[in-house]
PDB file of C-alpha atoms in Angstrom:
ATOM      1  CA  ARG E   1      -2.566  19.755   4.286  1.00 87.00           C
ATOM      2  CA  VAL E   2      -4.887  16.973   2.187  1.00 94.00           C
ATOM      3  CA  LEU E   3      -4.414  17.099  -1.527  1.00 96.00           C
ATOM      4  CA  ILE E   4      -6.859  16.426  -3.843  1.00 94.00           C
ATOM      5  CA  VAL E   5      -5.312  13.489  -6.851  1.00 95.00           C
ATOM      6  CA  ASP E   6      -6.335  11.533 -10.010  1.00 94.00           C
ATOM      7  CA  GLY E   7      -6.763   8.142  -7.564  1.00 94.00           C
ATOM      8  CA  ALA E   8      -4.220   6.701  -5.308  1.00 96.00           C
ATOM      9  CA  GLN E   9      -2.026   5.234  -8.756  1.00 96.00           C
ATOM     10  CA  HIS E  10      -1.928   9.123  -9.405  1.00 97.00           C
ATOM     11  CA  GLY E  11      -1.191   9.760  -5.642  1.00 97.00           C
ATOM     12  CA  LEU E  12       1.691   7.894  -5.962  1.00 98.00           C
ATOM     13  CA  ALA E  13       3.394   9.074  -8.582  1.00 98.00           C
ATOM     14  CA  ILE E  14       3.129  12.836  -8.250  1.00 98.00           C
ATOM     15  CA  THR E  15       4.398  12.152  -4.382  1.00 98.00           C
ATOM     16  CA  ALA E  16       7.906   9.613  -6.078  1.00 98.00           C
ATOM     17  CA  MET E  17       8.625  12.266  -8.561  1.00 98.00           C
ATOM     18  CA  THR E  18       8.748  15.319  -5.718  1.00 98.00           C
ATOM     19  CA  LEU E  19      11.193  13.585  -2.636  1.00 98.00           C
ATOM     20  CA  PHE E  20      13.118  11.018  -5.058  1.00 98.00           C
ATOM     21  CA  ARG E  21      15.603  10.976  -8.345  1.00 98.00           C
ATOM     22  CA  PRO E  22      16.970   9.112 -10.646  1.00 98.00           C
ATOM     23  CA  GLY E  23      19.872   6.642  -9.039  1.00 98.00           C
ATOM     24  CA  ASP E  24      17.805   7.005  -5.647  1.00 98.00           C
ATOM     25  CA  VAL E  25      17.650   3.816  -3.459  1.00 98.00           C
ATOM     26  CA  VAL E  26      14.000   3.762  -2.264  1.00 98.00           C
ATOM     27  CA  ALA E  27      13.103   0.030  -0.026  1.00 98.00           C
ATOM     28  CA  VAL E  28      10.294  -1.321  -0.440  1.00 98.00           C
ATOM     29  CA  ASP E  29       9.152  -4.978   0.663  1.00 98.00           C
ATOM     30  CA  ALA E  30      10.338  -7.725  -1.467  1.00 97.00           C
ATOM     31  CA  LEU E  31       6.811  -8.678  -2.207  1.00 94.00           C
ATOM     32  CA  THR E  32       4.754  -5.621  -3.157  1.00 96.00           C
ATOM     33  CA  TYR E  33       2.132  -3.930  -5.127  1.00 96.00           C
ATOM     34  CA  PRO E  34       3.238  -4.376  -8.586  1.00 96.00           C
ATOM     35  CA  GLY E  35       2.338  -0.312  -9.537  1.00 96.00           C
ATOM     36  CA  PHE E  36       5.239   0.665  -7.613  1.00 97.00           C
ATOM     37  CA  ARG E  37       7.842  -1.486  -9.272  1.00 96.00           C
ATOM     38  CA  VAL E  38       6.699   0.428 -12.566  1.00 96.00           C
ATOM     39  CA  LEU E  39       6.160   3.581 -10.997  1.00 97.00           C
ATOM     40  CA  ALA E  40       9.879   3.009  -9.585  1.00 97.00           C
ATOM     41  CA  ARG E  41      11.406   1.896 -13.283  1.00 96.00           C
ATOM     42  CA  THR E  42      10.048   4.413 -14.912  1.00 97.00           C
ATOM     43  CA  LEU E  43      11.562   7.693 -12.642  1.00 98.00           C
ATOM     44  CA  GLY E  44      15.120   5.449 -12.818  1.00 98.00           C
ATOM     45  CA  LEU E  45      15.138   4.549  -8.959  1.00 98.00           C
ATOM     46  CA  GLU E  46      16.129   1.653  -7.656  1.00 98.00           C
ATOM     47  CA  PRO E  47      14.078  -1.137  -5.673  1.00 98.00           C
ATOM     48  CA  ALA E  48      16.425  -1.959  -2.590  1.00 98.00           C
ATOM     49  CA  PRO E  49      14.257  -5.082  -1.843  1.00 98.00           C
ATOM     50  CA  LEU E  50      12.987  -6.014   1.775  1.00 98.00           C
ATOM     51  CA  PRO E  51      13.268  -9.382   3.121  1.00 97.00           C
ATOM     52  CA  VAL E  52       9.153 -10.422   4.649  1.00 95.00           C
ATOM     53  CA  THR E  53       7.261 -12.855   6.650  1.00 88.00           C
ATOM     54  CA  ALA E  54       3.405 -13.211   7.387  1.00 83.00           C
ATOM     55  CA  GLY E  55       4.151 -10.555   9.715  1.00 88.00           C
ATOM     56  CA  GLY E  56       5.255  -7.633   8.052  1.00 95.00           C
ATOM     57  CA  PRO E  57       9.211  -6.496   6.241  1.00 97.00           C
ATOM     58  CA  ASP E  58      11.964  -7.322   7.768  1.00 97.00           C
ATOM     59  CA  LEU E  59      13.008  -4.438   9.944  1.00 98.00           C
ATOM     60  CA  ASP E  60      16.773  -5.767  10.932  1.00 98.00           C
ATOM     61  CA  VAL E  61      17.586  -5.293   7.096  1.00 98.00           C
ATOM     62  CA  LEU E  62      15.853  -1.901   6.417  1.00 98.00           C
ATOM     63  CA  GLU E  63      18.114  -0.536   8.807  1.00 98.00           C
ATOM     64  CA  ARG E  64      21.567  -2.357   8.463  1.00 98.00           C
ATOM     65  CA  LEU E  65      20.635  -1.063   4.551  1.00 98.00           C
ATOM     66  CA  CYS E  66      20.367   2.797   5.650  1.00 98.00           C
ATOM     67  CA  ARG E  67      23.352   2.392   8.183  1.00 97.00           C
ATOM     68  CA  ARG E  68      25.268   0.538   4.070  1.00 96.00           C
ATOM     69  CA  ARG E  69      23.531   2.804   1.285  1.00 96.00           C
ATOM     70  CA  ARG E  70      21.739   6.524   1.048  1.00 97.00           C
ATOM     71  CA  VAL E  71      18.054   5.349   1.204  1.00 98.00           C
ATOM     72  CA  ARG E  72      16.427   7.830   0.511  1.00 98.00           C
ATOM     73  CA  GLY E  73      12.686   5.741   1.339  1.00 98.00           C
ATOM     74  CA  VAL E  74      10.736   2.976   2.109  1.00 99.00           C
ATOM     75  CA  TYR E  75       7.209   2.060   0.908  1.00 99.00           C
ATOM     76  CA  ALA E  76       4.880   1.093   3.255  1.00 98.00           C
ATOM     77  CA  MET E  77       1.480  -0.278   3.245  1.00 98.00           C
ATOM     78  CA  PRO E  78       1.414  -1.208   6.761  1.00 98.00           C
ATOM     79  CA  THR E  79      -2.639  -1.925   6.808  1.00 97.00           C
ATOM     80  CA  MET E  80      -3.531  -5.127   4.418  1.00 96.00           C
ATOM     81  CA  HIS E  81      -1.127  -4.871   2.310  1.00 95.00           C
ATOM     82  CA  ASN E  82      -0.881  -6.116  -1.219  1.00 94.00           C
ATOM     83  CA  PRO E  83      -0.870  -8.389  -1.509  1.00 93.00           C
ATOM     84  CA  LEU E  84      -0.140 -10.873   1.712  1.00 92.00           C
ATOM     85  CA  GLY E  85      -1.954  -9.340   3.795  1.00 92.00           C
ATOM     86  CA  TRP E  86      -1.057  -8.306   7.243  1.00 92.00           C
ATOM     87  CA  VAL E  87      -1.530  -5.695   9.416  1.00 95.00           C
ATOM     88  CA  LEU E  88       1.639  -4.246  10.927  1.00 97.00           C
ATOM     89  CA  ASP E  89       1.075  -4.119  14.639  1.00 96.00           C
ATOM     90  CA  GLU E  90       2.221  -1.008  16.978  1.00 97.00           C
ATOM     91  CA  ALA E  91       5.921  -2.252  17.902  1.00 97.00           C
ATOM     92  CA  ARG E  92       6.485  -2.864  14.342  1.00 97.00           C
ATOM     93  CA  ARG E  93       4.725  -0.179  13.324  1.00 98.00           C
ATOM     94  CA  ALA E  94       6.983   2.446  15.574  1.00 98.00           C
ATOM     95  CA  ARG E  95      10.696   1.062  15.205  1.00 98.00           C
ATOM     96  CA  LEU E  96       9.697   1.600  11.411  1.00 98.00           C
ATOM     97  CA  VAL E  97       9.251   4.841  12.440  1.00 98.00           C
ATOM     98  CA  SER E  98      12.368   5.053  14.564  1.00 98.00           C
ATOM     99  CA  ILE E  99      14.446   3.889  11.648  1.00 98.00           C
ATOM    100  CA  ALA E 100      13.087   6.396   8.950  1.00 98.00           C
ATOM    101  CA  ARG E 101      14.059   9.207  11.617  1.00 98.00           C
ATOM    102  CA  ALA E 102      17.130   7.941  12.303  1.00 97.00           C
ATOM    103  CA  HIS E 103      18.151   8.031   8.757  1.00 98.00           C
ATOM    104  CA  GLY E 104      15.820  10.693   7.261  1.00 97.00           C
ATOM    105  CA  LEU E 105      13.459   8.463   5.251  1.00 98.00           C
ATOM    106  CA  THR E 106      10.063  10.168   4.126  1.00 98.00           C
ATOM    107  CA  ILE E 107       7.869   7.216   4.235  1.00 99.00           C
ATOM    108  CA  ILE E 108       5.023   6.585   1.030  1.00 99.00           C
ATOM    109  CA  GLU E 109       1.914   5.245   3.210  1.00 99.00           C
ATOM    110  CA  ASP E 110      -0.280   3.706   0.893  1.00 98.00           C
ATOM    111  CA  ALA E 111      -3.492   3.349   2.336  1.00 97.00           C
ATOM    112  CA  SER E 112      -5.475   1.335  -0.551  1.00 96.00           C
ATOM    113  CA  TYR E 113      -6.583  -1.420   1.309  1.00 96.00           C
ATOM    114  CA  ALA E 114      -7.144  -0.170   4.804  1.00 97.00           C
ATOM    115  CA  TYR E 115     -10.620  -0.211   5.262  1.00 96.00           C
ATOM    116  CA  LEU E 116     -10.516  -3.397   5.755  1.00 96.00           C
ATOM    117  CA  ALA E 117      -9.408  -3.198   8.372  1.00 94.00           C
ATOM    118  CA  GLU E 118     -11.612  -2.545  11.362  1.00 88.00           C
ATOM    119  CA  ASP E 119      -9.584  -1.177  14.599  1.00 87.00           C
ATOM    120  CA  ALA E 120      -6.119  -1.113  12.961  1.00 92.00           C
ATOM    121  CA  PRO E 121      -4.118   0.946  14.788  1.00 96.00           C
ATOM    122  CA  PRO E 122      -2.623   4.493  14.033  1.00 97.00           C
ATOM    123  CA  PRO E 123      -0.900   5.106  10.778  1.00 98.00           C
ATOM    124  CA  LEU E 124       2.396   5.822  10.512  1.00 98.00           C
ATOM    125  CA  ALA E 125       1.318   9.102   9.330  1.00 98.00           C
ATOM    126  CA  ALA E 126      -0.140   9.637  12.954  1.00 97.00           C
ATOM    127  CA  LEU E 127       2.777   8.154  14.531  1.00 98.00           C
ATOM    128  CA  ALA E 128       5.263  10.240  12.208  1.00 97.00           C
ATOM    129  CA  PRO E 129       3.275  13.440  10.524  1.00 97.00           C
ATOM    130  CA  GLU E 130       6.646  15.017   9.300  1.00 97.00           C
ATOM    131  CA  ALA E 131       7.999  12.139   8.254  1.00 97.00           C
ATOM    132  CA  THR E 132       5.114  10.773   5.973  1.00 98.00           C
ATOM    133  CA  VAL E 133       3.220  11.276   2.931  1.00 99.00           C
ATOM    134  CA  TYR E 134       0.010   8.509   3.497  1.00 98.00           C
ATOM    135  CA  VAL E 135      -1.759   8.240   0.133  1.00 98.00           C
ATOM    136  CA  SER E 136      -5.488   6.146  -0.426  1.00 97.00           C
ATOM    137  CA  GLY E 137      -7.845   6.832  -2.425  1.00 95.00           C
ATOM    138  CA  LEU E 138     -11.726   5.388  -3.660  1.00 94.00           C
ATOM    139  CA  SER E 139     -10.683   3.382  -6.021  1.00 91.00           C
ATOM    140  CA  LYS E 140     -10.770   0.042  -3.721  1.00 92.00           C
ATOM    141  CA  ASN E 141     -13.578   0.964  -2.115  1.00 93.00           C
ATOM    142  CA  VAL E 142     -16.466   2.344  -4.465  1.00 90.00           C
ATOM    143  CA  ALA E 143     -15.558   1.380  -7.609  1.00 87.00           C
ATOM    144  CA  THR E 144     -12.464   0.968  -9.908  1.00 85.00           C
ATOM    145  CA  GLY E 145     -13.954   3.762 -11.986  1.00 86.00           C
ATOM    146  CA  LEU E 146     -14.239   6.443  -8.985  1.00 86.00           C
ATOM    147  CA  ARG E 147     -10.376   7.967  -9.839  1.00 90.00           C
ATOM    148  CA  PHE E 148      -9.979  10.218  -6.872  1.00 93.00           C
ATOM    149  CA  GLY E 149      -7.525  10.016  -4.305  1.00 94.00           C
ATOM    150  CA  PHE E 150      -5.684  12.351  -1.645  1.00 96.00           C
ATOM    151  CA  VAL E 151      -2.088  12.546  -0.079  1.00 97.00           C
ATOM    152  CA  ALA E 152      -1.695  13.814   2.827  1.00 98.00           C
ATOM    153  CA  ALA E 153       1.729  14.789   3.445  1.00 98.00           C
ATOM    154  CA  PRO E 154       3.768  17.257   5.768  1.00 97.00           C
ATOM    155  CA  ASP E 155       3.547  20.787   5.304  1.00 95.00           C
ATOM    156  CA  GLY E 156       7.011  21.478   3.945  1.00 96.00           C
ATOM    157  CA  LEU E 157       6.349  19.531   0.893  1.00 97.00           C
ATOM    158  CA  VAL E 158       3.170  20.789  -0.234  1.00 97.00           C
ATOM    159  CA  PRO E 159       4.233  23.287  -2.246  1.00 97.00           C
ATOM    160  CA  SER E 160       6.501  20.562  -4.564  1.00 98.00           C
ATOM    161  CA  LEU E 161       3.508  18.660  -5.086  1.00 97.00           C
ATOM    162  CA  GLU E 162       1.348  21.120  -6.142  1.00 96.00           C
ATOM    163  CA  ARG E 163       3.990  22.432  -8.196  1.00 96.00           C
ATOM    164  CA  THR E 164       3.415  18.254  -9.411  1.00 97.00           C
ATOM    165  CA  ILE E 165       0.250  17.816  -9.335  1.00 95.00           C
ATOM    166  CA  ARG E 166      -0.078  21.100 -12.135  1.00 94.00           C
ATOM    167  CA  ALA E 167       2.416  19.276 -14.194  1.00 95.00           C
ATOM    168  CA  THR E 168       0.838  16.013 -14.754  1.00 95.00           C
ATOM    169  CA  THR E 169      -3.043  16.735 -14.704  1.00 92.00           C
ATOM    170  CA  TRP E 170      -3.317  20.189 -13.950  1.00 84.00           C
ATOM    171  CA  ASN E 171      -6.284  19.877 -11.922  1.00 82.00           C
ATOM    172  CA  THR E 172      -8.444  17.236 -10.817  1.00 84.00           C
ATOM    173  CA  PRO E 173     -11.842  16.990 -12.458  1.00 87.00           C
ATOM    174  CA  ALA E 174     -14.126  18.915 -10.090  1.00 90.00           C
ATOM    175  CA  LEU E 175     -16.988  17.153 -10.798  1.00 90.00           C
ATOM    176  CA  THR E 176     -15.685  13.701  -9.266  1.00 91.00           C
ATOM    177  CA  ALA E 177     -14.393  15.153  -6.480  1.00 91.00           C
ATOM    178  CA  GLU E 178     -17.731  16.320  -5.989  1.00 94.00           C
ATOM    179  CA  LEU E 179     -19.259  13.062  -6.879  1.00 92.00           C
ATOM    180  CA  ALA E 180     -16.822  12.038  -3.704  1.00 93.00           C
ATOM    181  CA  ARG E 181     -17.335  14.519  -1.169  1.00 93.00           C
ATOM    182  CA  ARG E 182     -21.013  13.730  -2.139  1.00 95.00           C
ATOM    183  CA  TRP E 183     -20.737  10.240  -0.869  1.00 94.00           C
ATOM    184  CA  LEU E 184     -18.436  10.622   1.953  1.00 94.00           C
ATOM    185  CA  ASP E 185     -20.918  13.605   3.168  1.00 96.00           C
ATOM    186  CA  ASP E 186     -23.627  10.996   3.182  1.00 96.00           C
ATOM    187  CA  GLY E 187     -22.331   7.759   4.861  1.00 95.00           C
ATOM    188  CA  THR E 188     -22.677   6.440   0.813  1.00 96.00           C
ATOM    189  CA  VAL E 189     -18.533   6.062   1.586  1.00 95.00           C
ATOM    190  CA  ASP E 190     -18.901   3.761   4.783  1.00 96.00           C
ATOM    191  CA  ARG E 191     -21.908   1.974   3.994  1.00 96.00           C
ATOM    192  CA  LEU E 192     -20.189   0.621   0.815  1.00 95.00           C
ATOM    193  CA  GLU E 193     -16.628  -0.291   2.938  1.00 96.00           C
ATOM    194  CA  THR E 194     -18.899  -1.542   5.602  1.00 96.00           C
ATOM    195  CA  ARG E 195     -20.347  -4.457   2.821  1.00 96.00           C
ATOM    196  CA  LYS E 196     -16.683  -4.969   1.366  1.00 96.00           C
ATOM    197  CA  ARG E 197     -15.254  -5.818   4.815  1.00 96.00           C
ATOM    198  CA  GLU E 198     -18.267  -8.101   5.271  1.00 96.00           C
ATOM    199  CA  ASP E 199     -17.989 -10.349   1.630  1.00 96.00           C
ATOM    200  CA  ALA E 200     -14.299 -10.162   2.328  1.00 96.00           C
ATOM    201  CA  ARG E 201     -15.150 -11.918   5.095  1.00 96.00           C
ATOM    202  CA  ARG E 202     -17.455 -13.865   4.461  1.00 97.00           C
ATOM    203  CA  ARG E 203     -14.829 -15.174   1.331  1.00 96.00           C
ATOM    204  CA  GLN E 204     -12.126 -16.196   3.592  1.00 96.00           C
ATOM    205  CA  ALA E 205     -14.234 -18.241   5.373  1.00 96.00           C
ATOM    206  CA  VAL E 206     -15.368 -19.491   1.772  1.00 96.00           C
ATOM    207  CA  ALA E 207     -11.800 -19.966   1.192  1.00 94.00           C
ATOM    208  CA  ALA E 208     -10.838 -21.956   4.843  1.00 94.00           C
ATOM    209  CA  GLU E 209     -13.561 -24.201   4.024  1.00 95.00           C
ATOM    210  CA  VAL E 210     -12.717 -25.775   0.403  1.00 93.00           C
ATOM    211  CA  LEU E 211      -8.502 -25.057   1.652  1.00 92.00           C
ATOM    212  CA  ALA E 212      -9.333 -26.905   5.555  1.00 93.00           C
ATOM    213  CA  GLY E 213      -6.392 -28.083   6.921  1.00 90.00           C
ATOM    214  CA  LEU E 214      -4.632 -26.182   5.023  1.00 91.00           C
ATOM    215  CA  PRO E 215      -1.746 -24.067   6.550  1.00 90.00           C
ATOM    216  CA  LEU E 216      -3.486 -20.740   5.038  1.00 90.00           C
ATOM    217  CA  VAL E 217      -1.396 -17.008   5.771  1.00 89.00           C
ATOM    218  CA  THR E 218      -3.867 -14.871   5.494  1.00 90.00           C
ATOM    219  CA  HIS E 219      -6.376 -11.505   7.163  1.00 92.00           C
ATOM    220  CA  PRO E 220     -10.016 -12.580   8.365  1.00 92.00           C
ATOM    221  CA  SER E 221     -11.036  -9.099   6.083  1.00 93.00           C
ATOM    222  CA  SER E 222      -8.423  -9.338   3.598  1.00 93.00           C
ATOM    223  CA  TYR E 223      -9.004 -10.178  -0.681  1.00 94.00           C
ATOM    224  CA  PHE E 224      -5.684 -11.599  -0.367  1.00 93.00           C
ATOM    225  CA  LEU E 225      -4.900 -15.820   0.679  1.00 92.00           C
ATOM    226  CA  TRP E 226      -1.201 -16.943   0.600  1.00 91.00           C
ATOM    227  CA  LEU E 227      -0.806 -20.873   0.278  1.00 88.00           C
ATOM    228  CA  PRO E 228       2.849 -21.676   1.369  1.00 86.00           C
ATOM    229  CA  LEU E 229       4.719 -24.522  -0.799  1.00 86.00           C
ATOM    230  CA  VAL E 230       7.202 -27.108  -0.460  1.00 85.00           C
ATOM    231  CA  PRO E 231      10.804 -25.470  -0.648  1.00 86.00           C
ATOM    232  CA  ASP E 232      10.997 -27.289  -4.059  1.00 88.00           C
ATOM    233  CA  SER E 233       8.152 -26.358  -5.561  1.00 89.00           C
ATOM    234  CA  ARG E 234       8.609 -24.675  -9.275  1.00 90.00           C
ATOM    235  CA  SER E 235       5.848 -22.034  -9.424  1.00 88.00           C
ATOM    236  CA  ASP E 236       5.807 -23.225 -13.461  1.00 92.00           C
ATOM    237  CA  ARG E 237       4.597 -26.721 -12.621  1.00 93.00           C
ATOM    238  CA  ILE E 238       2.411 -25.843 -10.025  1.00 92.00           C
ATOM    239  CA  ALA E 239       1.090 -23.047 -12.540  1.00 92.00           C
ATOM    240  CA  ALA E 240       0.316 -25.526 -14.873  1.00 95.00           C
ATOM    241  CA  ALA E 241      -1.571 -28.692 -13.300  1.00 93.00           C
ATOM    242  CA  LEU E 242      -3.631 -26.083 -11.887  1.00 92.00           C
ATOM    243  CA  ALA E 243      -4.566 -24.864 -15.213  1.00 95.00           C
ATOM    244  CA  ARG E 244      -4.687 -28.644 -16.030  1.00 96.00           C
ATOM    245  CA  ARG E 245      -7.590 -28.620 -13.297  1.00 93.00           C
ATOM    246  CA  ARG E 246      -8.977 -25.326 -14.978  1.00 91.00           C
ATOM    247  CA  VAL E 247      -8.164 -23.557 -11.677  1.00 86.00           C
ATOM    248  CA  ALA E 248      -7.408 -19.280 -12.361  1.00 79.00           C
TER     249      ALA E 248
END
């Protein structure tokens, strides 16, 4: 079942409000979308950080965490992570789903940047539709001001999600929904997504040329790029040095 919401952030909010209660433990990547961390703090949740690598979260840590504590859910971005830019491979996706099923976790799958990854493995929602709430929208791939999103959820959660939507916005704007429908139907969204993928690849090529020889961590069509630093680096000193060189 698909529900319309006022953007992906609203979708994350109504999902977390429906699934969790103050004090609940939710596994998150140690470095993740700050909007979800703010949401978790606002709702009184306890984010449990998972160490991350260039290939994804440490799932061994997640499994140990689930054995030690009552973890209610996991917030995941398997396809074009914000801000780490990874796309989880099929093996990692399968294991994440297996852990969620074994320990009764609900997965919140944030797919806001998934459009950038062509030929990505199936989403978690396709692997475990009974345990996954899939959230996305049109703000990243079409226009920031187009606050249109959607939530695909298991049937059993839909009535509660509908009540939370009514409690937070009563109903989503019909004009916005109609505009989104037309652009989805007439191919506008597909064309814009193609252009943004091409733009991201061009930017990655420029960055690779400028930073040639350095150990970059990125994805060819991501808007994110990471440059690993030596272990003793201090972020404040690096930021000050970049500011002196007028690098934002």
